[in-house]
Amino acid sequence: MKQQRESRVHERYLRHSKKFPNVWCAGCGIGIVLGAIIRAVDALQLDKNDVAMISGIGCTGRMPVYVDFNTMHTTHGRALAFATGLKMVRPDMKIIVVMGDGDALAIGGNHFIHAARRNIGLTAIVVNNATYGMTGGQYSPTTPLGARAATAPYGHIEHPFPIAELAVTAGASYVARSTVYHVIELEKFIAQAIQKDGFALVEAVSYCHTTLGRINRWGRAPDMMRRLKEQSVTVRQAEKMSANDLKGKIVRGVLTDRQDMIEYTKLYDQIIERAQEEVG
Amino acid sequence: MTTNANPSDETNGVLMQGDEACAEGAIAAGCRFFAGYPITPATEIAEVLSRRLPQVGGKFIQMEDEIGSIAAVIGASVGGAKAMTATSGPGFSLMQENIGYAAMAEIPCVIVDVQRLGPSTGRPTSPSQGDVMQARWGTHGDHPIIALSPSSVRETFDLTVRAFNFAERYRTPVILLMDEVIGHMRERIVLPDPDTIELVERAGTTVPPEWYKPYENFPLDVPPLVPFGEGYRYHITGLHHDERGYPTNRLDEVRPWLERVFRKIESSISDIMIYEEDEVQDADTLVIAYGVTARAARQAVEQARQHGHKVGLIKLSTIWPFPEEVVERAADRLHRVIVPELNRGQLALEVERVVGRHKVRRVNRADGSILSPDDILDAIKEWSR
Ligand SMILES: Cc1ncc(C[n+]2csc(CCOP(=O)(O)OP(=O)(O)O)c2C)c(N)n1
Ligand code: SF4
């Protein structure tokens, strides 16, 4: 009974008008991430009016339209910058920014590192499917070296960005990585990220079986799901592994959870105080 | 750079730079959010606002680039703040995609472009009026836009206020096209008493959340925009959308939207048109000018009158939408129209379109120097010979 109720949580959060069926391919991992976000928001008992979901462009960028929050589908790569303005004006809102890997790390890479550096209180969720899904499987900043892509017919010669590690280095307060196979864990990390005051990033490793997967003959959605399971290790396991053994592995877990940093809009409140003291 | 101008100091006035006047105009208009990226000759606007905004409880952020700046401005506006960014040519080019987003999603915002000589990096400290067409057509796709251009420090203050008012009233991005001279020039000005400044606040809705349609096409041409976080949960997108803001490919939903967003500006032309006419009554020659060039044009017209030439001036403050009717009305009676500009003829194209090419004489300079009254006077003399 309890189990059944749990599985229908999303129905209270999806918009029930004319947006369905959704745009995603059957078997895509993006819907799993959306489900995890919804369950995390529900578990935290947030008021929908206080939640905003903002995206850029891409398959992942289509996520917000389906949920009954304050939602905004912006331009390619710029979601975090839009969200920065909204957060400064509405610091009490919980703002979840969902992006594809191309959206967040290629065209939006500059906004990504600077939002993390500023430690502004946004929850960034990057669905890393290692390709540009929406435009048909071109290589992205996370496409593995040597893979084929729609624009790498002879094999890819660039190295992938480690998204989560990049966010740690850039100064994020909270960073975690999981996969769409480890959905309970993913949901837990998303809930922790939303609760965090400062900039929080969750990298949700996914796949695109209809483009990159097909081009590389990596199999269908279940096969790619299996790869996520087999390729991943936890942070703790990774600590005991050599660099060589870690090649091609997805390291899951919380990479950083800092308690020593004040969130950006709170610091700005201090600026306002200082400025108003000065003018008296 | 500090400015603690006492706006009500009617007797003495204050010595103020155009960029400062823009910043103070923004504060007076109720602007409470600014995002920008330093660039000559617009940097002073950001510097003044970084100091002034927190004093009035507003917020300032220097973003990582101009694309992020306009994005943050739109985000802040969605949150309910009157919001502005300021830049110059190179940054204005970077902003274009998101200006189109603001037009598409109908998010009020003000974009200041203090024009400098282009193209590319050009000459950062030299004036230009080279972004006139970019202000109109810089972003891709058909869209309505409002652009204003001041020709004095005081007018910069006033037009900044008007820009915010238009943005809020018509739910549209508004571009304030300044130029390097107006931005950097200092003039002693008297600012209006804050209580006398007309301010437009964003219209609210009276319907309950479940009825609210952020893009409703009837009966109003400008449906109210409720900020995020106030209980009206809805969707905003740069895709073509239906009345609720959800993406659509249906022509019966796209067409009414298209018609409405053009109608909302076109049906309010008389409110949006700001211009001054000087000595046009008995004139046979007309000078049409805007921005810094209007100052030289005014002097040239005065001198020409002293020489007995029947010449008048229309000084345009609103340049987009192009004041067709104003120009048409005046030009009907006139034989000749002179259009001086610091570009190779941009607004002149519009004038020519309205009055016919044979009637128009362009006076152009696009090398970073300004047009002198003599340059325009020569054209008047030569042309009315
Ligand atoms: C400025 C701009 N450039 C290019 C595009 C075309 N475009 C749409 S989606 C996309 C890539 C999406 O890939 P990603 O961000 O990884 O998201 P996914 O579709 O894989 O979820 C591109 C390049 C665009 N919409 N805007
Ligand atoms: S193209 Fe790829 S990322 Fe996009 S919906 Fe289909 S499977 Fe998912």
XYZ file of C-alpha atoms and ligand atoms in Angstrom:
699
model
C 0.000 0.000 0.000
C 2.672 2.446 1.093
C 4.783 1.409 -1.879
C 1.931 2.193 -4.253
C 1.354 5.635 -2.854
C 5.055 6.416 -3.119
C 5.110 5.586 -6.795
C 2.433 8.146 -7.618
C 4.034 11.139 -5.939
C 4.853 12.697 -9.294
C 1.193 13.023 -10.196
C 0.858 15.789 -7.666
C 3.657 17.699 -9.330
C 3.147 17.245 -13.052
C 1.098 19.713 -15.047
C -1.969 17.917 -16.269
C -2.763 20.001 -19.312
C -1.743 19.567 -22.908
C 1.999 18.907 -22.578
C 1.948 15.121 -22.675
C 3.224 12.861 -24.099
C 6.648 14.322 -23.371
C 9.347 14.951 -25.971
C 11.790 12.339 -24.697
C 12.625 9.046 -26.407
C 11.292 5.930 -24.711
C 13.962 4.700 -22.317
C 15.699 8.056 -21.888
C 17.256 8.797 -18.490
C 16.076 12.413 -18.307
C 12.647 11.377 -17.030
C 14.336 9.414 -14.243
C 16.152 12.552 -13.132
C 12.899 14.512 -13.229
C 11.268 11.823 -11.076
C 14.126 12.033 -8.590
C 13.821 15.827 -8.404
C 10.086 15.599 -7.801
C 10.483 13.022 -5.027
C 13.254 15.095 -3.431
C 11.077 18.216 -3.439
C 8.207 16.175 -2.011
C 10.379 14.656 0.703
C 11.516 18.144 1.721
C 7.865 19.280 1.751
C 8.649 22.432 -0.160
C 5.823 24.734 -1.172
C 5.530 24.610 -4.976
C 5.144 28.375 -5.029
C 8.643 28.737 -3.617
C 10.266 26.410 -6.122
C 11.520 27.523 -9.525
C 12.919 25.231 -12.173
C 15.050 26.884 -14.820
C 16.671 25.242 -17.810
C 18.659 26.045 -20.897
C 18.187 24.357 -24.255
C 18.385 20.661 -25.074
C 16.479 17.496 -24.241
C 17.223 18.173 -20.573
C 16.095 21.736 -21.108
C 12.573 20.476 -21.772
C 12.207 19.298 -18.188
C 10.647 22.366 -16.535
C 7.526 22.603 -18.690
C 6.163 19.378 -17.234
C 6.287 20.366 -13.571
C 3.955 22.579 -11.611
C 6.591 24.986 -10.263
C 7.597 28.450 -11.419
C 9.304 27.327 -14.603
C 11.497 28.979 -17.183
C 13.064 27.503 -20.302
C 15.772 30.016 -21.223
C 18.463 30.158 -23.919
C 21.217 27.629 -24.616
C 23.854 27.740 -21.885
C 22.466 30.679 -19.953
C 20.159 29.066 -17.403
C 22.492 29.728 -14.469
C 22.816 33.402 -15.403
C 19.025 33.815 -15.613
C 18.739 31.981 -12.299
C 21.369 34.261 -10.732
C 19.198 37.303 -11.401
C 16.091 35.595 -10.066
C 17.901 34.379 -6.943
C 19.181 37.863 -6.138
C 15.689 39.273 -6.321
C 13.989 36.272 -4.683
C 16.611 34.886 -2.291
C 14.034 32.800 -0.446
C 13.099 30.762 -3.490
C 14.520 27.299 -4.064
C 15.827 27.499 -7.594
C 16.676 24.278 -9.382
C 18.631 24.689 -12.605
C 18.590 21.692 -14.941
C 21.049 21.492 -17.813
C 22.511 19.065 -20.297
C 26.284 18.608 -20.405
C 26.591 20.730 -23.541
C 24.312 23.380 -22.091
C 26.204 23.560 -18.785
C 29.794 22.909 -19.838
C 30.222 24.023 -23.458
C 28.186 27.110 -24.279
C 27.413 27.695 -20.602
C 30.791 26.717 -19.164
C 31.672 30.251 -18.162
C 28.429 30.757 -16.255
C 28.892 27.352 -14.634
C 32.287 28.072 -13.090
C 31.342 31.584 -12.061
C 28.059 30.585 -10.428
C 30.035 27.998 -8.443
C 32.761 30.506 -7.610
C 30.202 33.032 -6.379
C 28.577 30.325 -4.274
C 25.142 31.656 -5.127
C 22.340 29.533 -3.687
C 21.240 27.598 -6.738
C 20.773 23.864 -7.116
C 22.396 22.902 -10.414
C 21.601 19.509 -11.861
C 23.514 18.431 -14.934
C 22.190 15.445 -16.834
C 25.409 14.128 -18.333
C 24.584 11.962 -21.318
C 27.994 12.649 -22.865
C 26.496 14.131 -26.001
C 24.213 16.690 -27.593
C 21.026 14.678 -27.528
C 18.626 17.181 -28.979
C 20.702 18.008 -32.036
C 21.490 14.369 -32.753
C 24.612 13.020 -31.072
C 27.387 15.485 -31.845
C 30.334 15.391 -29.443
C 29.966 17.375 -26.228
C 32.482 18.426 -23.555
C 31.946 15.072 -21.835
C 32.095 12.701 -24.809
C 34.730 10.064 -24.032
C 38.040 10.154 -25.862
C 37.927 7.786 -28.802
C 34.143 7.539 -29.025
C 32.407 8.207 -32.308
C 29.876 10.979 -32.560
C 27.804 12.574 -35.311
C 30.592 15.162 -35.651
C 33.416 12.735 -34.804
C 33.006 10.105 -37.512
C 36.688 9.157 -37.191
C 36.727 9.068 -33.406
C 36.848 11.792 -30.785
C 40.246 13.361 -30.027
C 39.284 15.578 -27.066
C 39.289 14.770 -23.357
C 36.074 14.910 -21.344
C 35.424 17.397 -18.550
C 34.943 15.828 -15.115
C 31.885 17.956 -14.312
C 31.651 17.340 -10.578
C 35.379 17.806 -9.970
C 35.260 21.030 -11.971
C 32.503 22.348 -9.686
C 34.542 21.450 -6.599
C 37.546 23.337 -7.929
C 35.418 26.304 -8.955
C 34.189 26.686 -5.383
C 30.792 25.027 -5.045
C 29.481 24.353 -1.526
C 28.090 20.941 -2.319
C 28.950 18.545 -5.121
C 27.737 15.018 -5.689
C 27.577 12.566 -8.552
C 25.310 9.623 -9.161
C 23.670 7.945 -12.128
C 20.173 7.330 -13.399
C 20.654 3.670 -12.456
C 21.287 4.546 -8.786
C 18.067 6.453 -8.535
C 17.531 6.268 -4.769
C 21.001 7.668 -4.228
C 20.425 10.318 -6.887
C 17.248 11.410 -5.148
C 19.077 11.643 -1.823
C 21.846 13.791 -3.321
C 19.335 16.076 -4.998
C 17.522 16.568 -1.689
C 20.824 17.394 0.023
C 21.713 19.809 -2.755
C 18.371 21.619 -2.504
C 18.815 21.968 1.241
C 22.260 23.450 0.847
C 22.466 27.213 1.238
C 25.222 27.889 -1.285
C 25.865 26.672 -4.820
C 25.179 22.948 -5.059
C 25.777 20.684 -8.018
C 24.528 17.186 -8.707
C 25.905 15.455 -11.771
C 23.422 12.819 -12.891
C 25.229 10.522 -15.278
C 22.828 9.306 -17.948
C 23.029 8.094 -21.538
C 21.564 8.774 -24.927
C 20.850 5.425 -26.511
C 19.241 6.912 -29.628
C 22.211 9.024 -30.716
C 25.635 8.446 -29.151
C 24.688 4.948 -28.039
C 23.495 3.964 -31.497
C 26.491 5.481 -33.274
C 28.883 3.563 -30.985
C 26.800 0.354 -30.911
C 26.575 0.540 -27.144
C 23.218 -1.192 -27.239
C 19.734 -0.174 -26.231
C 18.565 1.693 -23.133
C 18.758 -1.358 -20.796
C 22.280 -2.121 -22.030
C 23.389 1.402 -21.368
C 21.736 1.354 -17.978
C 23.751 -1.792 -17.237
C 26.942 0.004 -18.257
C 26.210 2.712 -15.662
C 25.850 0.039 -13.024
C 29.006 -1.810 -14.023
C 31.196 1.227 -14.636
C 30.471 3.024 -11.413
C 32.307 2.876 -8.106
C 31.678 4.757 -4.895
C 33.939 7.536 -3.647
C 35.109 5.190 -0.899
C 35.969 2.389 -3.322
C 37.707 4.880 -5.569
C 40.021 5.979 -2.754
C 41.586 2.535 -2.745
C 41.947 2.270 -6.509
C 44.897 3.243 -8.675
C 44.585 5.946 -11.307
C 44.817 3.267 -13.938
C 41.988 1.209 -12.443
C 39.859 4.345 -12.248
C 40.069 5.002 -15.986
C 36.586 4.965 -17.494
C 34.942 4.652 -14.088
C 32.100 6.834 -12.812
C 32.891 7.860 -9.238
C 29.636 8.180 -7.292
C 29.101 9.984 -4.030
C 29.392 13.336 -2.292
C 32.601 15.007 -3.445
C 32.338 18.058 -1.261
C 29.995 19.429 1.384
C 31.437 22.622 2.791
C 30.080 24.273 5.918
C 32.444 27.239 5.942
C 31.020 29.432 3.230
C 28.340 32.103 3.338
C 25.913 32.102 0.452
C 26.146 34.982 -2.048
C 22.789 36.702 -1.516
C 23.393 36.652 2.254
C 26.736 38.363 1.678
C 24.982 40.872 -0.549
C 22.607 41.671 2.306
C 25.702 42.736 4.231
C 26.622 45.022 1.327
C 23.213 46.639 1.577
C 23.703 47.149 5.294
C 27.117 48.725 4.761
C 25.837 50.988 1.993
C 22.881 52.143 4.043
C 25.048 52.818 7.074
C 27.251 54.997 4.915
C 24.392 57.170 3.696
C 22.857 57.154 7.177
C 32.929 58.083 -8.613
C 30.321 59.265 -6.154
C 27.123 60.984 -6.836
C 24.998 62.113 -4.037
C 23.084 64.517 -6.127
C 20.283 66.188 -4.320
C 17.617 65.945 -6.966
C 15.426 68.630 -5.496
C 18.153 71.231 -5.457
C 16.391 73.314 -8.073
C 18.433 76.453 -7.583
C 21.945 75.183 -8.028
C 21.586 72.061 -10.046
C 24.339 69.473 -10.141
C 27.246 68.849 -12.420
C 26.647 65.443 -13.839
C 27.950 63.126 -16.498
C 25.559 61.465 -18.951
C 26.398 58.010 -17.638
C 25.709 59.188 -14.087
C 22.430 60.730 -15.176
C 21.478 57.386 -16.665
C 22.265 55.642 -13.380
C 20.360 58.233 -11.364
C 17.457 58.084 -13.785
C 17.353 54.342 -13.279
C 17.240 54.734 -9.503
C 14.511 57.355 -9.831
C 12.562 55.050 -12.150
C 12.585 52.348 -9.497
C 15.331 50.161 -10.947
C 16.427 47.788 -8.215
C 18.630 45.376 -10.119
C 21.590 45.912 -12.389
C 23.851 43.314 -13.956
C 26.673 44.343 -16.231
C 30.199 43.885 -17.473
C 32.711 46.753 -17.677
C 33.118 48.415 -21.055
C 34.057 51.904 -22.179
C 32.136 54.221 -22.439
C 29.402 52.630 -20.306
C 31.444 51.539 -17.279
C 30.515 54.575 -15.193
C 26.878 53.492 -15.200
C 27.871 50.219 -13.518
C 30.217 51.958 -11.094
C 27.597 54.446 -9.974
C 24.962 51.746 -9.602
C 27.267 49.440 -7.627
C 27.305 52.222 -5.043
C 23.783 53.582 -5.367
C 21.685 50.429 -5.674
C 22.477 48.910 -2.257
C 21.833 52.336 -0.712
C 18.215 52.035 -1.815
C 17.956 48.325 -1.071
C 18.619 47.298 -4.657
C 21.182 44.866 -5.966
C 24.134 45.060 -8.287
C 26.146 42.267 -9.817
C 29.073 42.267 -12.176
C 28.568 39.185 -14.297
C 31.170 37.149 -16.173
C 30.126 38.614 -19.533
C 27.364 40.559 -21.252
C 25.415 37.446 -22.188
C 25.160 36.596 -18.517
C 24.367 40.210 -17.673
C 21.266 40.441 -19.830
C 20.253 36.934 -18.712
C 20.486 37.945 -15.051
C 18.509 41.095 -15.811
C 15.715 39.058 -17.372
C 15.780 36.625 -14.442
C 15.546 39.501 -11.969
C 12.662 41.001 -13.891
C 10.841 37.683 -13.769
C 11.348 37.911 -10.017
C 9.540 41.261 -10.064
C 12.375 43.822 -10.037
C 12.789 46.659 -12.482
C 16.085 45.695 -14.021
C 18.718 47.155 -16.322
C 22.068 46.466 -17.933
C 24.455 48.841 -19.690
C 27.098 48.200 -22.291
C 28.652 49.371 -25.535
C 28.902 47.877 -29.034
C 30.889 44.689 -28.364
C 28.733 43.843 -25.358
C 25.561 44.875 -27.156
C 26.422 42.354 -29.865
C 26.781 39.623 -27.239
C 23.424 40.473 -25.717
C 21.396 40.095 -28.878
C 20.146 36.530 -28.426
C 18.731 37.234 -24.998
C 17.211 40.551 -26.064
C 15.181 38.427 -28.458
C 14.299 36.152 -25.571
C 12.973 39.136 -23.600
C 10.928 40.204 -26.624
C 9.584 36.667 -27.111
C 8.828 36.020 -23.453
C 7.661 39.627 -22.972
C 9.879 40.367 -19.997
C 10.331 44.074 -19.183
C 13.954 45.243 -19.059
C 16.149 48.152 -20.060
C 19.338 47.749 -22.083
C 21.617 50.768 -22.321
C 24.039 50.878 -25.235
C 26.484 53.768 -25.017
C 27.581 53.663 -28.622
C 31.243 53.805 -29.508
C 32.947 53.557 -32.856
C 32.742 50.116 -34.378
C 32.811 47.631 -35.903
C 34.509 45.183 -33.567
C 36.629 46.810 -30.858
C 36.721 49.918 -33.041
C 37.699 52.972 -31.036
C 36.426 52.648 -27.468
C 36.506 56.332 -26.570
C 35.156 57.682 -29.845
C 31.482 58.411 -30.396
C 29.269 56.780 -32.949
C 25.652 56.256 -33.835
C 26.470 53.004 -35.544
C 24.176 50.717 -33.555
C 20.872 52.198 -34.707
C 19.988 49.323 -36.994
C 21.382 46.788 -34.546
C 19.012 48.140 -31.915
C 16.173 47.454 -34.320
C 17.223 44.198 -35.930
C 20.168 42.904 -33.903
C 18.411 39.836 -32.604
C 17.119 37.252 -35.038
C 13.506 37.055 -36.079
C 10.709 39.580 -36.354
C 9.967 41.306 -33.098
C 8.811 44.690 -31.859
C 11.282 46.903 -30.003
C 11.448 50.346 -28.454
C 14.651 52.395 -28.614
C 15.238 55.893 -27.251
C 18.206 58.195 -27.808
C 19.029 61.206 -25.591
C 20.970 64.271 -26.661
C 21.799 65.876 -23.330
C 22.623 64.851 -19.788
C 19.235 65.917 -18.499
C 17.480 64.113 -21.309
C 19.464 60.998 -20.455
C 17.930 61.090 -17.004
C 14.437 61.621 -18.387
C 14.651 59.005 -21.106
C 16.032 56.426 -18.700
C 12.893 56.915 -16.619
C 10.747 56.705 -19.751
C 12.584 53.559 -20.844
C 11.601 51.820 -17.608
C 8.053 53.081 -17.929
C 7.737 51.751 -21.468
C 9.331 48.432 -20.505
C 6.815 47.896 -17.722
C 3.790 49.253 -19.570
C 4.396 47.241 -22.725
C 6.207 44.198 -21.279
C 9.095 44.622 -23.638
C 12.837 45.171 -23.698
C 13.624 48.853 -24.215
C 16.957 50.014 -25.567
C 18.477 53.311 -24.521
C 20.873 54.286 -27.292
C 23.316 56.759 -25.855
C 26.606 57.697 -27.469
C 30.097 58.279 -26.139
C 29.732 62.070 -26.106
C 26.466 62.083 -24.196
C 27.749 59.356 -21.859
C 30.959 61.123 -20.930
C 29.875 64.749 -21.223
C 29.310 66.761 -18.039
C 26.556 69.330 -17.856
C 25.072 71.298 -15.014
C 21.550 70.060 -14.748
C 18.575 70.388 -12.486
C 16.935 67.090 -11.775
C 13.193 66.892 -11.371
C 11.635 66.645 -7.944
C 11.241 62.882 -7.392
C 7.571 63.361 -6.507
C 6.841 64.837 -9.904
C 8.320 61.947 -11.874
C 5.677 59.782 -13.475
C 6.384 56.120 -12.797
C 4.733 53.089 -14.328
C 4.491 49.992 -12.157
C 3.929 46.518 -13.501
C 0.265 45.663 -13.768
C -0.940 42.953 -11.410
C -3.713 40.481 -12.035
C -7.012 40.111 -10.285
C -7.704 36.545 -11.376
C -6.936 33.538 -9.172
C -3.830 31.502 -10.042
C -5.700 28.723 -11.825
C -7.188 31.246 -14.289
C -4.035 33.207 -14.857
C -2.687 33.216 -18.409
C 0.584 35.122 -18.700
C 0.202 35.412 -22.481
C -3.533 35.924 -22.824
C -4.253 37.603 -26.154
C -7.582 39.230 -25.300
C -8.925 41.602 -24.105
C -5.668 43.345 -23.206
C -2.769 43.771 -25.593
C -0.423 43.639 -22.621
C -1.452 40.843 -20.256
C -0.179 41.343 -16.698
C 3.054 39.620 -15.727
C 2.982 38.235 -12.207
C 6.454 37.733 -10.725
C 7.683 34.258 -9.844
C 7.182 33.321 -6.226
C 3.781 34.913 -5.737
C 1.596 31.863 -6.076
C 1.007 32.029 -9.825
C 2.972 29.107 -11.160
C 3.408 29.278 -14.901
C 5.880 28.620 -17.687
C 8.139 30.982 -19.609
C 9.930 29.909 -22.783
C 11.652 31.300 -25.836
C 9.713 28.812 -27.954
C 6.509 29.979 -29.539
C 3.903 29.430 -26.898
C 0.221 29.403 -26.143
C -1.579 31.716 -23.738
C -0.355 29.757 -20.727
C 3.217 29.942 -21.935
C 3.450 26.304 -23.014
C 5.283 25.547 -26.263
C 3.078 25.182 -29.296
C 3.334 24.595 -33.033
C -0.314 25.373 -33.654
C -0.857 28.262 -36.051
C -4.088 29.205 -34.298
C -2.017 29.832 -31.178
C 1.127 31.318 -32.716
C -0.655 33.826 -34.954
C -2.700 35.632 -32.301
C 0.434 35.973 -30.211
C 2.399 37.446 -33.109
C -0.389 39.864 -33.908
C -0.703 40.936 -30.305
C 2.985 41.651 -29.642
C 3.199 43.933 -32.660
C -0.193 45.471 -31.910
C 0.774 46.300 -28.331
C 3.484 48.644 -29.604
C 1.872 49.859 -32.832
C -1.417 50.800 -31.207
C 0.419 52.931 -28.660
C 2.637 54.886 -31.013
C 1.384 58.242 -29.744
C 2.423 57.346 -26.198
C 5.815 56.071 -27.301
C 6.789 58.862 -29.715
C 9.016 61.425 -28.036
C 10.283 64.213 -30.290
C 10.657 67.968 -30.504
C 9.881 70.223 -33.451
C 11.722 73.510 -33.936
C 10.744 76.114 -36.496
C 9.066 73.627 -38.791
C 5.996 75.797 -39.381
C 7.230 77.806 -42.349
C 10.224 75.654 -43.220
C 10.999 74.310 -46.658
C 14.002 72.331 -45.442
C 13.968 69.987 -42.500
C 16.803 68.521 -40.459
C 16.037 65.253 -38.654
C 18.546 64.395 -35.950
C 18.946 62.504 -32.695
C 21.525 61.945 -29.973
C 24.694 64.028 -29.961
C 24.119 65.024 -33.577
C 20.902 66.815 -32.635
C 22.970 69.344 -30.674
C 24.977 70.320 -33.740
C 21.820 70.242 -35.834
C 20.069 72.672 -33.523
C 22.905 75.163 -33.786
C 23.102 74.743 -37.524
C 19.391 75.417 -37.865
C 19.637 78.551 -35.735
C 22.515 79.874 -37.799
C 20.795 79.017 -41.059
C 17.730 80.929 -39.920
C 19.941 83.947 -39.288
C 21.129 83.623 -42.866
C 17.547 83.615 -44.022
C 17.141 79.913 -44.777
C 13.733 78.494 -43.978
C 14.852 75.453 -42.163
C 13.333 73.513 -39.272
C 14.418 70.704 -36.982
C 12.851 67.512 -35.749
C 14.820 66.104 -32.873
C 13.891 62.486 -32.352
C 14.151 60.917 -28.915
C 12.221 57.812 -29.907
C 13.952 56.218 -32.858
C 12.311 52.781 -32.751
C 9.573 52.290 -33.646
C 10.519 54.796 -36.340
C 8.277 57.871 -36.062
C 6.848 57.467 -39.540
C 3.850 59.698 -39.050
C 5.830 62.554 -37.530
C 8.256 62.518 -40.431
C 5.588 61.983 -43.038
C 3.472 64.848 -41.764
C 6.371 67.264 -41.749
C 7.926 66.077 -44.981
C 4.696 66.423 -46.939
C 5.046 70.165 -46.750
C 8.785 70.194 -47.258
C 11.014 69.896 -50.228
C 14.149 68.690 -48.540
C 15.171 66.652 -45.563
C 18.684 66.530 -44.176
C 19.656 63.604 -41.958
C 22.989 64.003 -40.136
C 24.282 60.897 -38.367
C 27.504 59.463 -36.958
C 27.252 56.435 -39.207
C 27.069 55.822 -42.928
C 23.336 56.412 -43.046
C 21.163 54.223 -40.857
C 18.132 56.183 -39.731
C 18.366 57.960 -43.089
C 17.223 54.694 -44.639
C 13.978 54.990 -42.719
C 13.557 58.637 -43.603
C 14.134 57.803 -47.263
C 11.599 55.035 -47.053
C 8.980 57.420 -45.728
C 9.630 60.595 -47.744
C 11.343 59.242 -50.844
C 15.050 59.154 -51.642
C 15.064 62.210 -53.870
C 14.097 64.447 -50.948
C 16.794 63.246 -48.576
C 20.327 64.463 -48.161
C 22.523 62.449 -45.824
C 25.333 64.025 -43.813
C 27.470 61.258 -42.416
C 30.592 60.746 -40.431
C 31.718 57.339 -39.269
C 35.347 57.891 -38.319
C 34.954 58.605 -34.613
C 34.840 62.401 -34.923
C 31.601 64.300 -34.486
C 29.628 66.422 -36.915
C 29.999 70.137 -36.312
C 27.203 72.663 -36.792
C 29.146 73.880 -39.842
C 29.007 70.462 -41.458
C 25.243 70.560 -41.241
C 25.029 74.245 -42.097
C 27.016 73.624 -45.273
C 24.545 70.944 -46.256
C 21.634 73.297 -45.607
C 23.177 76.052 -47.690
C 24.224 73.811 -50.515
C 20.926 72.035 -50.613
C 18.695 75.096 -50.485
C 20.628 76.895 -53.170
C 22.923 29.462 -29.227
C 22.495 28.115 -29.651
N 23.356 27.310 -30.298
C 22.965 26.085 -30.676
C 21.709 25.629 -30.409
C 21.299 24.268 -30.882
N 21.210 23.301 -29.810
C 20.029 22.958 -29.271
S 20.147 21.809 -28.096
C 21.828 21.710 -28.289
C 22.683 20.771 -27.519
C 22.033 20.132 -26.391
O 22.925 19.252 -25.779
P 22.990 19.159 -24.207
O 23.072 20.509 -23.626
O 24.072 18.215 -23.845
O 21.558 18.602 -23.796
P 20.814 17.244 -24.183
O 19.992 17.522 -25.391
O 21.857 16.196 -24.443
O 19.993 16.975 -22.989
C 22.248 22.584 -29.277
C 23.660 22.721 -29.694
C 20.834 26.512 -29.746
N 19.574 26.172 -29.443
N 21.257 27.719 -29.368
S 17.773 12.180 -27.872
Fe 18.843 11.148 -26.223
S 18.828 12.621 -24.516
Fe 17.278 13.268 -25.990
S 15.378 12.326 -25.292
Fe 16.259 10.935 -26.785
S 17.480 9.532 -25.554
Fe 17.057 11.281 -24.271
